[in-house]
Protein backbone atom coordinates (compact mmCIF):
# COMPACT_ATOMS: atom_id res chain seq x y z
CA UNK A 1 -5.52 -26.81 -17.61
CA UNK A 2 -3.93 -26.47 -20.99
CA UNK A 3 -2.07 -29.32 -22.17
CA UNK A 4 1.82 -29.03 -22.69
CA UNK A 5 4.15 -32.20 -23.31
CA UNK A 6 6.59 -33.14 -20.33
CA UNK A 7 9.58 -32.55 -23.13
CA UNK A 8 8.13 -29.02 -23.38
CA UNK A 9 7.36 -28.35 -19.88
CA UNK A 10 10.72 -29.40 -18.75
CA UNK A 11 11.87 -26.91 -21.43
CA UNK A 12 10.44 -23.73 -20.62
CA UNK A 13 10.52 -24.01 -16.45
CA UNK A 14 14.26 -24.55 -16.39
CA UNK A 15 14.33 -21.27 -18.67
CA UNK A 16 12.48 -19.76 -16.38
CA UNK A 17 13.67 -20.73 -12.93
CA UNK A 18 17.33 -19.61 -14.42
CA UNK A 19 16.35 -16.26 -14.63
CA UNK A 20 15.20 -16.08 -10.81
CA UNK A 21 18.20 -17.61 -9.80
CA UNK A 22 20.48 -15.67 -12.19
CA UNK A 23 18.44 -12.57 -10.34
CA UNK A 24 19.17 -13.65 -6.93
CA UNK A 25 18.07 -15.17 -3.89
CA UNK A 26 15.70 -12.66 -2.50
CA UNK A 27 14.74 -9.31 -3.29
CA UNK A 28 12.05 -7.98 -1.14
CA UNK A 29 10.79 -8.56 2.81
CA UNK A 30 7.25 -10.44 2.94
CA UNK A 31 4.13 -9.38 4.64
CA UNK A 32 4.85 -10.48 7.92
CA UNK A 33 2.83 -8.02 10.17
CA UNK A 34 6.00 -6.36 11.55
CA UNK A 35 9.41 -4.96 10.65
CA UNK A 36 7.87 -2.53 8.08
CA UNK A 37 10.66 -1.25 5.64
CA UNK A 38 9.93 1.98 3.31
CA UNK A 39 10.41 1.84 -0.50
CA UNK A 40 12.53 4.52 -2.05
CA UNK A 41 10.56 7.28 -3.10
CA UNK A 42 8.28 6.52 -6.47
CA UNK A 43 8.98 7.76 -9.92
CA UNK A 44 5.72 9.30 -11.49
CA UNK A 45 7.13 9.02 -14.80
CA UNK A 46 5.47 5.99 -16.03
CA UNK A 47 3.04 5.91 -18.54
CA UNK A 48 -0.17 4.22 -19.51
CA UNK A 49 0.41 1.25 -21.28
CA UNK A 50 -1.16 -0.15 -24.82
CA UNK A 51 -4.36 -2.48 -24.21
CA UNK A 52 -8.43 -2.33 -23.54
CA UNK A 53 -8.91 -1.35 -20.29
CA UNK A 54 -8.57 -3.55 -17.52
CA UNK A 55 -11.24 -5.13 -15.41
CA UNK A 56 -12.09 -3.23 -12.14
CA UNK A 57 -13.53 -4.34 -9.02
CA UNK A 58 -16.61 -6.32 -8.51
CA UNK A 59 -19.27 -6.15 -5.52
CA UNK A 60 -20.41 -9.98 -4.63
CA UNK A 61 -23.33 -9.76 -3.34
CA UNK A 62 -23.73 -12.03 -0.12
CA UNK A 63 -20.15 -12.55 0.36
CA UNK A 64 -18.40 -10.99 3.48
CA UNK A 65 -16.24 -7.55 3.36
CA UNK A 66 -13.01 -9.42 3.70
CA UNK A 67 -12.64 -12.82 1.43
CA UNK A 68 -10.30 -15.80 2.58
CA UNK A 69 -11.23 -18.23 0.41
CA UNK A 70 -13.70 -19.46 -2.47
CA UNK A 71 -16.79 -21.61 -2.97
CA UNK A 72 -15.97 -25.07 -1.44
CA UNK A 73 -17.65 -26.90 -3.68
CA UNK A 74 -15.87 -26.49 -6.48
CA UNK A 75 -12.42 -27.88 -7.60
CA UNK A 76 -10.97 -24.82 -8.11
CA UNK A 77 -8.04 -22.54 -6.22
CA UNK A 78 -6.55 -18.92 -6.53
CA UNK A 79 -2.62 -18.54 -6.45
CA UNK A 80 -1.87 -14.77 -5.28
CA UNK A 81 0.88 -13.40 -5.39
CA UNK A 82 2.44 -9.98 -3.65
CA UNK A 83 3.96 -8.18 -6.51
CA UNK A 84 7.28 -6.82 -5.56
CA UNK A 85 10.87 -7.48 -6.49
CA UNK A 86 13.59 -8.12 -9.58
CA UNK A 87 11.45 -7.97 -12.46
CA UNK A 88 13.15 -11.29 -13.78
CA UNK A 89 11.53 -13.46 -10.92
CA UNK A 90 8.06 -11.69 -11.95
CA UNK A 91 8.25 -12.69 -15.74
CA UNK A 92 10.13 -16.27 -14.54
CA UNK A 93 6.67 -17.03 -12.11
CA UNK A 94 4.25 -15.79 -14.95
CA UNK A 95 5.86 -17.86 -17.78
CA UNK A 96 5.98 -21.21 -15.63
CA UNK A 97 2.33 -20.67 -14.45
CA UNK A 98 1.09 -20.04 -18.15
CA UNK A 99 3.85 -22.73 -19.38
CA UNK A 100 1.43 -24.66 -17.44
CA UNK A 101 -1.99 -23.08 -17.93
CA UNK A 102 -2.56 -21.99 -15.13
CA UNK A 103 -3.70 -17.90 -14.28
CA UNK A 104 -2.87 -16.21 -11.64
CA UNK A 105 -3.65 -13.07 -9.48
CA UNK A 106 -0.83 -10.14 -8.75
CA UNK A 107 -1.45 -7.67 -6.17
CA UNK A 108 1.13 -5.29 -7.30
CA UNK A 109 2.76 -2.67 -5.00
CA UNK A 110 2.56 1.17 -6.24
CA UNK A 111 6.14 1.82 -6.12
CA UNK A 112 6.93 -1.22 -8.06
CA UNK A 113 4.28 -0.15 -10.30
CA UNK A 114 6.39 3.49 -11.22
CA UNK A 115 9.65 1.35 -11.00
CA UNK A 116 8.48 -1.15 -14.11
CA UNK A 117 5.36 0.10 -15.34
CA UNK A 118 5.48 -2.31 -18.63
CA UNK A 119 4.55 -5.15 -15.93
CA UNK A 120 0.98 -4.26 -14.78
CA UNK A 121 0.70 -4.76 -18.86
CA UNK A 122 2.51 -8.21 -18.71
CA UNK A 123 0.38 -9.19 -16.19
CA UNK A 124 -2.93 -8.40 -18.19
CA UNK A 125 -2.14 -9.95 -21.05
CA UNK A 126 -0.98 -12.83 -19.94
CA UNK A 127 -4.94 -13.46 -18.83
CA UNK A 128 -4.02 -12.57 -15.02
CA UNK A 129 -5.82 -10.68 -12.18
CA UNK A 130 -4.49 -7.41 -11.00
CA UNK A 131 -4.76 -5.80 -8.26
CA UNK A 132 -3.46 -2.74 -5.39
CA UNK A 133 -0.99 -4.01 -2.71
CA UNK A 134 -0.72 -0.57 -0.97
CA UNK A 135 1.91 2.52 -2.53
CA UNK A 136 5.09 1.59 -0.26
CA UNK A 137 4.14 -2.19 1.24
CA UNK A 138 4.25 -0.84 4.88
CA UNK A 139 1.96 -1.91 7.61
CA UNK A 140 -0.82 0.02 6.80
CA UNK A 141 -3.20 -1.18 9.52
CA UNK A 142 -1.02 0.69 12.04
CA UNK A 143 -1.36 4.23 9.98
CA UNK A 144 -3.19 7.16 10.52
CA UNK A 145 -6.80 7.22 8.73
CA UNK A 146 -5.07 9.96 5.98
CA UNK A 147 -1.75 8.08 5.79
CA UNK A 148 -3.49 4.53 4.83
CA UNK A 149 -5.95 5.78 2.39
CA UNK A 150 -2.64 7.54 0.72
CA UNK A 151 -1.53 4.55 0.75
CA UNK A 152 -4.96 2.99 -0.85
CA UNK A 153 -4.74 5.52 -2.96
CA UNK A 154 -1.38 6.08 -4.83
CA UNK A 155 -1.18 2.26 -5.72
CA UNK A 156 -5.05 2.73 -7.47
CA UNK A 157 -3.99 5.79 -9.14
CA UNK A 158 -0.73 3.93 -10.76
CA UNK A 159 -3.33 1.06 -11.59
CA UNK A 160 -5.91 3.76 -13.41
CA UNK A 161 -3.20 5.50 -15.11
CA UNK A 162 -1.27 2.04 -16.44
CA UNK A 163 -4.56 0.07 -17.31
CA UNK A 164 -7.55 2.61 -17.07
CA UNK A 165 -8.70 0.79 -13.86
CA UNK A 166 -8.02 1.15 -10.52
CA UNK A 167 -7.90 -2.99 -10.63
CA UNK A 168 -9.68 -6.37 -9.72
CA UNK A 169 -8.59 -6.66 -5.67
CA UNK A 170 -7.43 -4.85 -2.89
CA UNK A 171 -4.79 -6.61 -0.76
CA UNK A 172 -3.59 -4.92 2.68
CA UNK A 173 0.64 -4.76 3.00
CA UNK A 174 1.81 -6.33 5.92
CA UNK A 175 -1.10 -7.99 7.10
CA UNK A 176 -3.45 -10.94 6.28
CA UNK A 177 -6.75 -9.12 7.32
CA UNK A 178 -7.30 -5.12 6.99
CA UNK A 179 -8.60 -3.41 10.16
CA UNK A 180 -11.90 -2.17 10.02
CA UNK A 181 -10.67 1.35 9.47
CA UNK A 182 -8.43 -0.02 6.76
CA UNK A 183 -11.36 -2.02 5.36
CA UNK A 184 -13.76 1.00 5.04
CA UNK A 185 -11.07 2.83 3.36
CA UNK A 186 -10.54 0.46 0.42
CA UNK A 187 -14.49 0.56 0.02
CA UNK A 188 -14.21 4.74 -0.30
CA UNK A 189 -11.32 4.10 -2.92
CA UNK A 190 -13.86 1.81 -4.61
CA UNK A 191 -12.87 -1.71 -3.54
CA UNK A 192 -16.41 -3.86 -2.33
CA UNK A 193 -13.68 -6.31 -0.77
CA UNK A 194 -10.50 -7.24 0.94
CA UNK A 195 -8.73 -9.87 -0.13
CA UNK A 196 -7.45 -12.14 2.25
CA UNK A 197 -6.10 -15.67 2.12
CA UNK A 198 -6.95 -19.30 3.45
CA UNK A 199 -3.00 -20.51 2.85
CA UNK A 200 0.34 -18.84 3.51
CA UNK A 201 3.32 -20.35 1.65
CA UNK A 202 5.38 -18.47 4.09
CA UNK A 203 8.14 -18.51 0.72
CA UNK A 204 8.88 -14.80 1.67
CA UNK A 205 11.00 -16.46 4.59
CA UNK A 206 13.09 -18.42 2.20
CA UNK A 207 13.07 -21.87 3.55
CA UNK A 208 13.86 -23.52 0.01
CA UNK A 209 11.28 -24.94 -2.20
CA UNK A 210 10.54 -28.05 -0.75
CA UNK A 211 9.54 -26.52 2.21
CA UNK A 212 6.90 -24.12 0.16
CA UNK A 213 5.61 -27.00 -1.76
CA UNK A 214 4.93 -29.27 1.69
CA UNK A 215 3.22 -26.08 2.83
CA UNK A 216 1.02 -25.07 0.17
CA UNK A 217 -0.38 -28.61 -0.43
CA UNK A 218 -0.77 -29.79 2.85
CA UNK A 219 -3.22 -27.06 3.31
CA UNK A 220 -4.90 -26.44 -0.08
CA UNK A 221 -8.29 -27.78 -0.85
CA UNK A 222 -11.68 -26.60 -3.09
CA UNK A 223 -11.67 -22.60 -3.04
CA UNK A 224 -8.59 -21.63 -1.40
CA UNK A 225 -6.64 -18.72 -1.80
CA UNK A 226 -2.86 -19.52 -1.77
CA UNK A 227 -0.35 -16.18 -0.35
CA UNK A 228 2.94 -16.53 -2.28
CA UNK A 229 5.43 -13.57 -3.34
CA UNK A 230 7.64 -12.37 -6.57
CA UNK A 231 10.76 -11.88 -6.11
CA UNK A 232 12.40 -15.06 -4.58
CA UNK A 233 13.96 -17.76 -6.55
CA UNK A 234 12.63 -20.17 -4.11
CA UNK A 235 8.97 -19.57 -4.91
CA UNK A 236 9.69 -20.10 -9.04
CA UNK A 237 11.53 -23.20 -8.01
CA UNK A 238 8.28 -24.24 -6.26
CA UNK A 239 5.57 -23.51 -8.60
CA UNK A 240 6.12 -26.43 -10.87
CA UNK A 241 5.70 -28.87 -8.49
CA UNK A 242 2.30 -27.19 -7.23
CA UNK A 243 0.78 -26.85 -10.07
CA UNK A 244 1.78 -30.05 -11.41
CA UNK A 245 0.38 -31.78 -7.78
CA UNK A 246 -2.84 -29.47 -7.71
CA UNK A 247 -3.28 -31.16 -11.18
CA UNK A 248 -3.11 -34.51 -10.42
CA UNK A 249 -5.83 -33.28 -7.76
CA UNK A 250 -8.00 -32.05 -10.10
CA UNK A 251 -7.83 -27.87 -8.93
CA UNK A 252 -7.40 -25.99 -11.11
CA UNK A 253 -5.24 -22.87 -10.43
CA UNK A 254 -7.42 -19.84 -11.92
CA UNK A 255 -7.68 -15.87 -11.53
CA UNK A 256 -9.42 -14.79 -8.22
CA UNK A 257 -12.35 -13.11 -10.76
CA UNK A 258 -12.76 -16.51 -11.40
CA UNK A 259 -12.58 -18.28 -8.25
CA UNK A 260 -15.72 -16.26 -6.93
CA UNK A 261 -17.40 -16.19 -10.52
């Protein structure tokens, strides 16, 4: 973890959970594995941003098709988040986690993507993972076989033409495990794996940030991958208090690359 004063600290996460709450109290629905709601139709106007390429998918050999979690022998945990919602609550949740050295992984949905294409950018640079959350964030287990790999698809084409990669991870929307048809589909787009998760914040229900904080670290431990969401003032409200408790732990909060590196 990087070392920041408390002075400082204190500084720069009430900056940044003002802008969520200036933003509003909830932007986007969760990936709960019903209730599917489509995005408006995307924009293909967004171009490629500046930067070296970004890093694509790796094949780890001996791990399963679908990964919930990381080595548990090391002190070490992946934050994901679903990357939807107000842009403010995005850059508020990536300034507190790097306020706090921490690194994070995005798994960004395509239409979001063509909405604020200077993000997938933000992400990178900001020493993040990123990866494809599906084109419209609808339950794509339930699609037809051409349907979900359009939806596979369209969000790795916004990734290739923003960052020359199709990205690190492949996420399914609306569901914590793909299907096996879904799951063979992300491997003919070009993803080895499906990333899954170990611990569900449940923040996209909006129970305050108390509640997300008892709920992420009563369940955390060595390796685990943590669900969380942009776009809710709750969950920027939360992160300081996780990261500063996974601290005094000793896990460190790093990119999924790095989790399974």
């Amino acid at each position: 973890m990087g070392q920041v004063t408390t002075t400082d600290r204190r500084t720069v996460l009430r900056a940044t959970a003002g802008l969520a709450f200036t933003a509003g109290l909830a932007f986007t629905a969760g990936c709960a594995t019903h209730g599917a709601v489509a995005h408006p139709a995307p924009s293909r106007s967004a171009a490629p941003s500046a930067g070296p390429p970004a890093p694509g998918p790796r094949r780890l050999p001996g791990l399963p098709a679908q990964l919930t979690h990381g080595p548990r022998d090391r002190p070490r945990v992946a934050l994901t988040f679903h990357g939807n919602g107000e842009p403010a609550t995005a850059r508020a949740l990536l300034s507190a986690a790097e306020a706090h050295g921490a690194r994070i992984t995005v798994l960004a949905v395509g239409s979001w993507l063509d909405a604020h294409p200077e993000l997938a950018r933000r992400i990178l640079d900001g020493g993040h993972d990123l990866g494809n959350h599906t084109l419209h964030h609808l339950g794509v287990n339930d699609m037809s076989e051409a349907d979900a790999l359009a939806e596979i698809e369209g969000c790795a084409d916004r990734l290739r033409g923003l960052t020359g990669s199709i990205g690190s991870w492949f996420r399914p929307s609306r569901a914590a495990r793909a299907s096996p048809l879904v799951e063979r589909l992300a491997r003919r787009v070009g993803y080895p794996h499906v990333l899954s998760y170990d611990v569900d914040a449940l923040d996209f229900t909006s129970p305050g940030a108390p509640a997300i904080t008892r709920k992420v670290l009563g369940e955390v431990r060595n390796g685990s991958v943590v669900s969380l969401h942009f776009g809710y003032a709750d969950t920027v409200a939360a992160l300081p208090a996780v990261l500063e408790a996974l601290d005094r732990r000793g896990l460190a909060a790093v990119t999924t690359t790095e989790l399974f590196s």
